[in-house]
mmCIF file of C-alpha atoms in Angstrom:
data_model
loop_
_atom_site.group_PDB
_atom_site.id
_atom_site.type_symbol
_atom_site.label_atom_id
_atom_site.label_comp_id
_atom_site.label_asym_id
_atom_site.label_seq_id
_atom_site.Cartn_x
_atom_site.Cartn_y
_atom_site.Cartn_z
ATOM 1 C CA UNK A 222 -5.356 -11.062 -22.552
ATOM 2 C CA UNK A 223 -2.410 -11.789 -24.815
ATOM 3 C CA UNK A 224 -2.339 -8.161 -26.005
ATOM 4 C CA UNK A 225 -2.287 -7.024 -22.382
ATOM 5 C CA UNK A 226 0.499 -9.428 -21.378
ATOM 6 C CA UNK A 227 2.543 -8.385 -24.400
ATOM 7 C CA UNK A 228 1.988 -4.707 -23.668
ATOM 8 C CA UNK A 229 3.175 -5.126 -20.069
ATOM 9 C CA UNK A 230 6.195 -7.252 -20.977
ATOM 10 C CA UNK A 231 7.461 -5.477 -24.113
ATOM 11 C CA UNK A 232 5.966 -1.992 -23.792
ATOM 12 C CA UNK A 233 6.525 -1.460 -27.492
ATOM 13 C CA UNK A 234 4.895 1.013 -29.843
ATOM 14 C CA UNK A 235 1.339 0.473 -31.034
ATOM 15 C CA UNK A 236 2.501 0.290 -34.644
ATOM 16 C CA UNK A 237 4.948 -2.530 -33.846
ATOM 17 C CA UNK A 238 2.336 -4.400 -31.792
ATOM 18 C CA UNK A 239 -0.198 -4.056 -34.602
ATOM 19 C CA UNK A 240 2.298 -5.647 -36.997
ATOM 20 C CA UNK A 241 3.086 -8.489 -34.574
ATOM 21 C CA UNK A 242 -0.586 -9.334 -34.005
ATOM 22 C CA UNK A 243 -1.613 -8.516 -37.588
ATOM 23 C CA UNK A 244 -4.317 -6.034 -36.566
ATOM 24 C CA UNK A 245 -4.642 -2.276 -36.948
ATOM 25 C CA UNK A 246 -3.399 0.058 -34.212
ATOM 26 C CA UNK A 247 -6.922 0.994 -33.101
ATOM 27 C CA UNK A 248 -7.831 -2.668 -32.530
ATOM 28 C CA UNK A 249 -4.606 -3.332 -30.608
ATOM 29 C CA UNK A 250 -5.101 -0.195 -28.477
ATOM 30 C CA UNK A 251 -8.706 -1.125 -27.651
ATOM 31 C CA UNK A 252 -8.056 -4.753 -26.668
ATOM 32 C CA UNK A 253 -4.784 -4.176 -24.827
ATOM 33 C CA UNK A 254 -6.540 -1.492 -22.739
ATOM 34 C CA UNK A 255 -9.459 -3.848 -21.999
ATOM 35 C CA UNK A 256 -7.044 -6.647 -21.048
ATOM 36 C CA UNK A 257 -5.092 -4.411 -18.679
ATOM 37 C CA UNK A 258 -8.292 -3.154 -17.076
ATOM 38 C CA UNK A 259 -9.387 -6.763 -16.536
ATOM 39 C CA UNK A 260 -6.004 -7.641 -15.022
ATOM 40 C CA UNK A 261 -6.270 -4.645 -12.705
ATOM 41 C CA UNK A 262 -9.556 -6.004 -11.317
ATOM 42 C CA UNK A 263 -7.889 -9.273 -10.349
ATOM 43 C CA UNK A 264 -6.943 -8.745 -6.728
ATOM 44 C CA UNK A 265 -4.684 -11.765 -6.366
ATOM 45 C CA UNK A 266 -4.105 -14.957 -8.281
ATOM 46 C CA UNK A 267 -4.631 -17.687 -5.696
ATOM 47 C CA UNK A 268 -4.016 -21.354 -6.349
ATOM 48 C CA UNK A 269 -6.526 -22.265 -3.612
ATOM 49 C CA UNK A 270 -9.346 -20.672 -5.652
ATOM 50 C CA UNK A 271 -9.322 -23.578 -8.125
ATOM 51 C CA UNK A 272 -12.015 -25.254 -6.004
ATOM 52 C CA UNK A 273 -14.497 -22.342 -6.117
ATOM 53 C CA UNK A 274 -17.629 -23.840 -7.609
ATOM 54 C CA UNK A 275 -15.771 -27.106 -8.151
ATOM 55 C CA UNK A 276 -14.962 -30.079 -5.893
ATOM 56 C CA UNK A 277 -13.220 -32.567 -8.185
ATOM 57 C CA UNK A 278 -9.511 -33.394 -7.993
ATOM 58 C CA UNK A 279 -9.533 -34.915 -11.483
ATOM 59 C CA UNK A 280 -9.228 -32.448 -13.074
ATOM 60 C CA UNK A 281 -8.959 -29.573 -10.641
ATOM 61 C CA UNK A 282 -8.112 -26.965 -13.270
ATOM 62 C CA UNK A 283 -7.027 -26.513 -16.876
ATOM 63 C CA UNK A 284 -3.481 -25.452 -17.781
ATOM 64 C CA UNK A 285 -2.024 -24.223 -21.040
ATOM 65 C CA UNK A 286 1.041 -22.434 -22.294
ATOM 66 C CA UNK A 287 0.842 -19.064 -24.012
ATOM 67 C CA UNK A 288 3.575 -17.536 -26.137
ATOM 68 C CA UNK A 289 4.057 -13.779 -26.081
ATOM 69 C CA UNK A 290 6.121 -12.269 -28.926
ATOM 70 C CA UNK A 291 9.258 -10.344 -28.000
ATOM 71 C CA UNK A 292 11.856 -8.473 -30.020
ATOM 72 C CA UNK A 293 14.192 -10.895 -31.750
ATOM 73 C CA UNK A 294 17.815 -10.879 -30.673
ATOM 74 C CA UNK A 295 20.553 -10.227 -33.186
ATOM 75 C CA UNK A 296 21.789 -12.817 -33.976
ATOM 76 C CA UNK A 297 18.637 -14.903 -33.501
ATOM 77 C CA UNK A 298 18.672 -17.373 -30.641
ATOM 78 C CA UNK A 299 16.919 -20.698 -31.422
ATOM 79 C CA UNK A 300 15.978 -20.999 -27.728
ATOM 80 C CA UNK A 301 13.649 -18.011 -28.208
ATOM 81 C CA UNK A 302 11.799 -19.435 -31.234
ATOM 82 C CA UNK A 303 8.111 -20.279 -30.780
ATOM 83 C CA UNK A 304 6.611 -23.007 -32.964
ATOM 84 C CA UNK A 305 3.176 -21.511 -32.237
ATOM 85 C CA UNK A 306 3.908 -18.030 -33.575
ATOM 86 C CA UNK A 307 7.041 -18.582 -35.733
ATOM 87 C CA UNK A 308 8.834 -15.789 -33.924
ATOM 88 C CA UNK A 309 10.852 -15.083 -30.802
ATOM 89 C CA UNK A 310 8.607 -15.435 -27.749
ATOM 90 C CA UNK A 311 8.471 -15.861 -24.023
ATOM 91 C CA UNK A 312 6.270 -18.666 -22.763
ATOM 92 C CA UNK A 313 3.980 -18.536 -19.762
ATOM 93 C CA UNK A 314 1.976 -21.289 -18.085
ATOM 94 C CA UNK A 315 -1.549 -20.203 -17.144
ATOM 95 C CA UNK A 316 -4.063 -22.345 -15.233
ATOM 96 C CA UNK A 317 -7.750 -21.551 -14.915
ATOM 97 C CA UNK A 318 -10.276 -22.915 -12.446
ATOM 98 C CA UNK A 319 -12.900 -25.087 -14.118
ATOM 99 C CA UNK A 320 -15.761 -24.028 -11.836
ATOM 100 C CA UNK A 321 -15.179 -20.266 -11.979
ATOM 101 C CA UNK A 322 -12.817 -19.638 -14.932
ATOM 102 C CA UNK A 323 -10.580 -17.592 -12.613
ATOM 103 C CA UNK A 324 -6.868 -17.567 -13.330
ATOM 104 C CA UNK A 325 -5.360 -19.550 -10.454
ATOM 105 C CA UNK A 326 -1.736 -19.995 -11.530
ATOM 106 C CA UNK A 327 0.806 -18.186 -13.716
ATOM 107 C CA UNK A 328 4.477 -19.004 -14.135
ATOM 108 C CA UNK A 329 7.111 -18.609 -16.789
ATOM 109 C CA UNK A 330 8.393 -15.678 -18.754
ATOM 110 C CA UNK A 331 11.089 -17.941 -20.191
ATOM 111 C CA UNK A 332 12.325 -18.476 -23.779
ATOM 112 C CA UNK A 333 9.670 -20.443 -25.686
ATOM 113 C CA UNK A 334 12.023 -22.694 -27.661
ATOM 114 C CA UNK A 335 14.021 -23.808 -24.647
ATOM 115 C CA UNK A 336 10.992 -24.370 -22.410
ATOM 116 C CA UNK A 337 8.315 -26.712 -23.781
ATOM 117 C CA UNK A 338 5.046 -26.830 -21.833
ATOM 118 C CA UNK A 339 5.850 -29.999 -19.865
ATOM 119 C CA UNK A 340 9.285 -28.696 -18.809
ATOM 120 C CA UNK A 341 7.721 -25.494 -17.488
ATOM 121 C CA UNK A 342 5.018 -27.490 -15.666
ATOM 122 C CA UNK A 343 7.692 -29.548 -13.883
ATOM 123 C CA UNK A 344 9.947 -26.581 -13.045
ATOM 124 C CA UNK A 345 10.372 -25.157 -9.532
ATOM 125 C CA UNK A 346 7.510 -22.674 -10.069
ATOM 126 C CA UNK A 347 5.472 -24.960 -12.312
ATOM 127 C CA UNK A 348 2.049 -26.377 -11.644
ATOM 128 C CA UNK A 349 3.043 -30.015 -10.998
ATOM 129 C CA UNK A 350 4.699 -29.181 -7.672
ATOM 130 C CA UNK A 351 1.537 -27.453 -6.424
ATOM 131 C CA UNK A 352 -0.822 -30.382 -6.937
ATOM 132 C CA UNK A 353 -2.316 -32.302 -4.031
ATOM 133 C CA UNK A 354 -1.882 -36.052 -3.789
ATOM 134 C CA UNK A 355 -4.232 -37.694 -6.342
ATOM 135 C CA UNK A 356 -4.913 -34.327 -8.006
ATOM 136 C CA UNK A 357 -4.601 -33.856 -11.764
ATOM 137 C CA UNK A 358 -4.947 -30.900 -14.110
ATOM 138 C CA UNK A 359 -6.297 -31.074 -17.654
ATOM 139 C CA UNK A 360 -4.043 -29.999 -20.503
ATOM 140 C CA UNK A 361 -3.485 -30.271 -24.236
ATOM 141 C CA UNK A 362 -0.963 -32.508 -25.985
ATOM 142 C CA UNK A 363 1.929 -30.117 -25.310
ATOM 143 C CA UNK A 364 1.838 -31.329 -21.734
ATOM 144 C CA UNK A 365 1.131 -34.987 -22.375
ATOM 145 C CA UNK A 366 2.993 -36.169 -25.472
ATOM 146 C CA UNK A 367 6.516 -35.862 -24.060
ATOM 147 C CA UNK A 368 6.596 -37.976 -20.929
ATOM 148 C CA UNK A 369 3.451 -37.333 -18.915
ATOM 149 C CA UNK A 370 4.166 -38.115 -15.279
ATOM 150 C CA UNK A 371 0.575 -39.012 -14.362
ATOM 151 C CA UNK A 372 -0.261 -35.606 -12.860
ATOM 152 C CA UNK A 373 -1.589 -34.136 -16.093
ATOM 153 C CA UNK A 374 -4.802 -35.396 -17.675
ATOM 154 C CA UNK A 375 -4.982 -35.172 -21.459
ATOM 155 C CA UNK A 376 -7.985 -33.018 -22.387
ATOM 156 C CA UNK A 377 -9.374 -35.829 -24.586
ATOM 157 C CA UNK A 378 -9.698 -38.034 -21.465
ATOM 158 C CA UNK A 379 -11.859 -35.606 -19.492
ATOM 159 C CA UNK A 380 -14.380 -37.254 -17.126
ATOM 160 C CA UNK A 381 -18.079 -37.421 -18.048
ATOM 161 C CA UNK A 382 -19.120 -34.946 -15.323
ATOM 162 C CA UNK A 383 -17.611 -32.069 -17.328
#
Protein backbone atom coordinates (compact mmCIF):
# COMPACT_ATOMS: atom_id res chain seq x y z
CA UNK A 1 0.00 0.00 0.00
CA UNK A 2 2.89 2.33 0.74
CA UNK A 3 4.06 2.15 -2.89
CA UNK A 4 0.55 3.05 -4.02
CA UNK A 5 0.22 5.98 -1.60
CA UNK A 6 3.64 7.27 -2.64
CA UNK A 7 2.79 6.92 -6.32
CA UNK A 8 -0.43 8.91 -5.89
CA UNK A 9 1.16 11.62 -3.75
CA UNK A 10 4.50 12.13 -5.52
CA UNK A 11 3.84 10.77 -9.01
CA UNK A 12 7.57 10.46 -9.54
CA UNK A 13 9.48 8.34 -12.02
CA UNK A 14 9.81 4.60 -11.51
CA UNK A 15 13.59 4.89 -11.32
CA UNK A 16 13.38 7.44 -8.49
CA UNK A 17 10.78 5.37 -6.63
CA UNK A 18 12.92 2.25 -6.99
CA UNK A 19 15.83 4.12 -5.39
CA UNK A 20 13.66 5.43 -2.54
CA UNK A 21 12.25 1.99 -1.71
CA UNK A 22 15.49 0.16 -2.54
CA UNK A 23 13.87 -2.22 -5.03
CA UNK A 24 14.17 -2.60 -8.79
CA UNK A 25 11.80 -0.75 -11.12
CA UNK A 26 9.90 -3.91 -12.07
CA UNK A 27 9.13 -4.68 -8.42
CA UNK A 28 8.01 -1.10 -7.73
CA UNK A 29 5.83 -1.07 -10.87
CA UNK A 30 4.18 -4.39 -9.96
CA UNK A 31 3.38 -3.55 -6.33
CA UNK A 32 2.35 0.07 -6.88
CA UNK A 33 -0.09 -1.14 -9.58
CA UNK A 34 -1.49 -3.82 -7.24
CA UNK A 35 -1.85 -1.27 -4.42
CA UNK A 36 -3.70 1.19 -6.65
CA UNK A 37 -6.01 -1.54 -7.92
CA UNK A 38 -6.79 -2.50 -4.32
CA UNK A 39 -7.47 1.14 -3.42
CA UNK A 40 -9.79 1.44 -6.41
CA UNK A 41 -11.90 -1.44 -5.07
CA UNK A 42 -12.46 0.38 -1.79
CA UNK A 43 -15.76 2.15 -2.31
CA UNK A 44 -15.59 4.41 0.72
CA UNK A 45 -13.59 4.51 3.91
CA UNK A 46 -16.23 4.59 6.64
CA UNK A 47 -15.45 5.01 10.31
CA UNK A 48 -18.70 3.20 11.21
CA UNK A 49 -17.37 0.00 9.60
CA UNK A 50 -14.96 -0.57 12.51
CA UNK A 51 -17.65 -2.71 14.17
CA UNK A 52 -18.11 -5.13 11.24
CA UNK A 53 -17.39 -8.53 12.72
CA UNK A 54 -16.43 -6.87 16.00
CA UNK A 55 -18.44 -5.58 18.98
CA UNK A 56 -15.81 -4.43 21.47
CA UNK A 57 -15.14 -0.78 22.32
CA UNK A 58 -11.75 -1.62 23.84
CA UNK A 59 -10.13 -1.68 21.37
CA UNK A 60 -12.43 -0.84 18.50
CA UNK A 61 -9.68 -0.61 15.89
CA UNK A 62 -5.92 -0.39 15.45
CA UNK A 63 -4.21 2.85 14.40
CA UNK A 64 -0.70 3.52 13.18
CA UNK A 65 1.23 6.22 11.41
CA UNK A 66 2.86 5.64 8.03
CA UNK A 67 5.56 7.82 6.52
CA UNK A 68 5.62 8.32 2.77
CA UNK A 69 8.87 9.67 1.26
CA UNK A 70 8.70 12.95 -0.64
CA UNK A 71 11.27 15.02 -2.50
CA UNK A 72 13.49 16.87 -0.07
CA UNK A 73 13.29 20.65 -0.06
CA UNK A 74 16.37 22.73 -0.70
CA UNK A 75 17.42 23.74 1.89
CA UNK A 76 16.23 20.77 3.96
CA UNK A 77 13.45 21.45 6.44
CA UNK A 78 13.80 19.55 9.75
CA UNK A 79 9.99 19.49 10.05
CA UNK A 80 9.92 17.13 7.05
CA UNK A 81 12.43 14.62 8.46
CA UNK A 82 11.13 11.13 9.28
CA UNK A 83 12.90 9.15 12.00
CA UNK A 84 11.40 5.99 10.49
CA UNK A 85 12.87 6.41 7.01
CA UNK A 86 15.70 8.95 7.58
CA UNK A 87 14.36 11.13 4.80
CA UNK A 88 11.79 13.82 4.10
CA UNK A 89 8.30 12.35 4.45
CA UNK A 90 4.64 13.08 4.87
CA UNK A 91 2.90 11.22 7.67
CA UNK A 92 -0.55 9.69 7.53
CA UNK A 93 -2.64 8.11 10.27
CA UNK A 94 -4.38 4.91 9.17
CA UNK A 95 -6.82 2.90 11.30
CA UNK A 96 -7.99 -0.61 10.48
CA UNK A 97 -10.98 -2.50 11.83
CA UNK A 98 -9.96 -5.45 13.99
CA UNK A 99 -12.85 -7.70 12.92
CA UNK A 100 -12.57 -7.15 9.16
CA UNK A 101 -9.15 -5.53 8.54
CA UNK A 102 -10.88 -2.81 6.51
CA UNK A 103 -9.32 0.64 6.50
CA UNK A 104 -11.77 2.76 8.50
CA UNK A 105 -9.88 6.03 8.96
CA UNK A 106 -7.16 8.01 7.17
CA UNK A 107 -5.90 11.48 8.00
CA UNK A 108 -2.71 13.42 7.62
CA UNK A 109 -0.50 14.23 4.70
CA UNK A 110 1.52 16.50 6.97
CA UNK A 111 5.30 16.87 7.51
CA UNK A 112 6.54 13.83 9.46
CA UNK A 113 9.00 15.65 11.72
CA UNK A 114 6.54 18.29 12.85
CA UNK A 115 3.66 15.86 13.40
CA UNK A 116 4.37 12.92 15.72
CA UNK A 117 1.71 10.20 15.83
CA UNK A 118 -0.02 11.42 19.00
CA UNK A 119 -0.24 15.01 17.72
CA UNK A 120 -1.89 13.82 14.51
CA UNK A 121 -4.29 11.60 16.49
CA UNK A 122 -5.41 14.60 18.57
CA UNK A 123 -5.70 17.01 15.61
CA UNK A 124 -9.01 18.25 14.19
CA UNK A 125 -9.16 15.35 11.69
CA UNK A 126 -7.45 12.83 13.97
CA UNK A 127 -8.89 9.65 15.36
CA UNK A 128 -9.29 10.75 19.01
CA UNK A 129 -12.14 13.14 18.19
CA UNK A 130 -14.09 10.36 16.44
CA UNK A 131 -14.14 7.93 19.36
CA UNK A 132 -17.32 7.14 21.27
CA UNK A 133 -17.45 7.60 25.02
CA UNK A 134 -15.52 4.71 26.65
CA UNK A 135 -14.05 3.68 23.28
CA UNK A 136 -10.33 3.11 22.81
CA UNK A 137 -8.12 2.25 19.85
CA UNK A 138 -4.99 0.11 20.01
CA UNK A 139 -1.70 1.65 18.95
CA UNK A 140 2.06 1.32 19.22
CA UNK A 141 4.35 3.35 21.47
CA UNK A 142 4.37 6.34 19.09
CA UNK A 143 0.87 7.07 20.31
CA UNK A 144 1.33 6.22 23.96
CA UNK A 145 4.77 7.30 25.15
CA UNK A 146 4.22 11.06 24.86
CA UNK A 147 1.19 11.85 26.98
CA UNK A 148 -1.50 9.26 26.32
CA UNK A 149 -4.87 10.80 27.11
CA UNK A 150 -6.60 7.52 27.99
CA UNK A 151 -8.25 7.07 24.58
CA UNK A 152 -5.42 5.04 23.10
CA UNK A 153 -4.63 1.54 24.34
CA UNK A 154 -0.99 0.48 24.11
CA UNK A 155 -0.78 -2.64 21.94
CA UNK A 156 1.03 -4.52 24.74
CA UNK A 157 -2.08 -4.12 26.95
CA UNK A 158 -4.50 -5.75 24.51
CA UNK A 159 -7.39 -7.66 26.15
CA UNK A 160 -7.35 -11.47 26.29
CA UNK A 161 -10.24 -11.84 23.81
CA UNK A 162 -7.94 -10.82 20.94
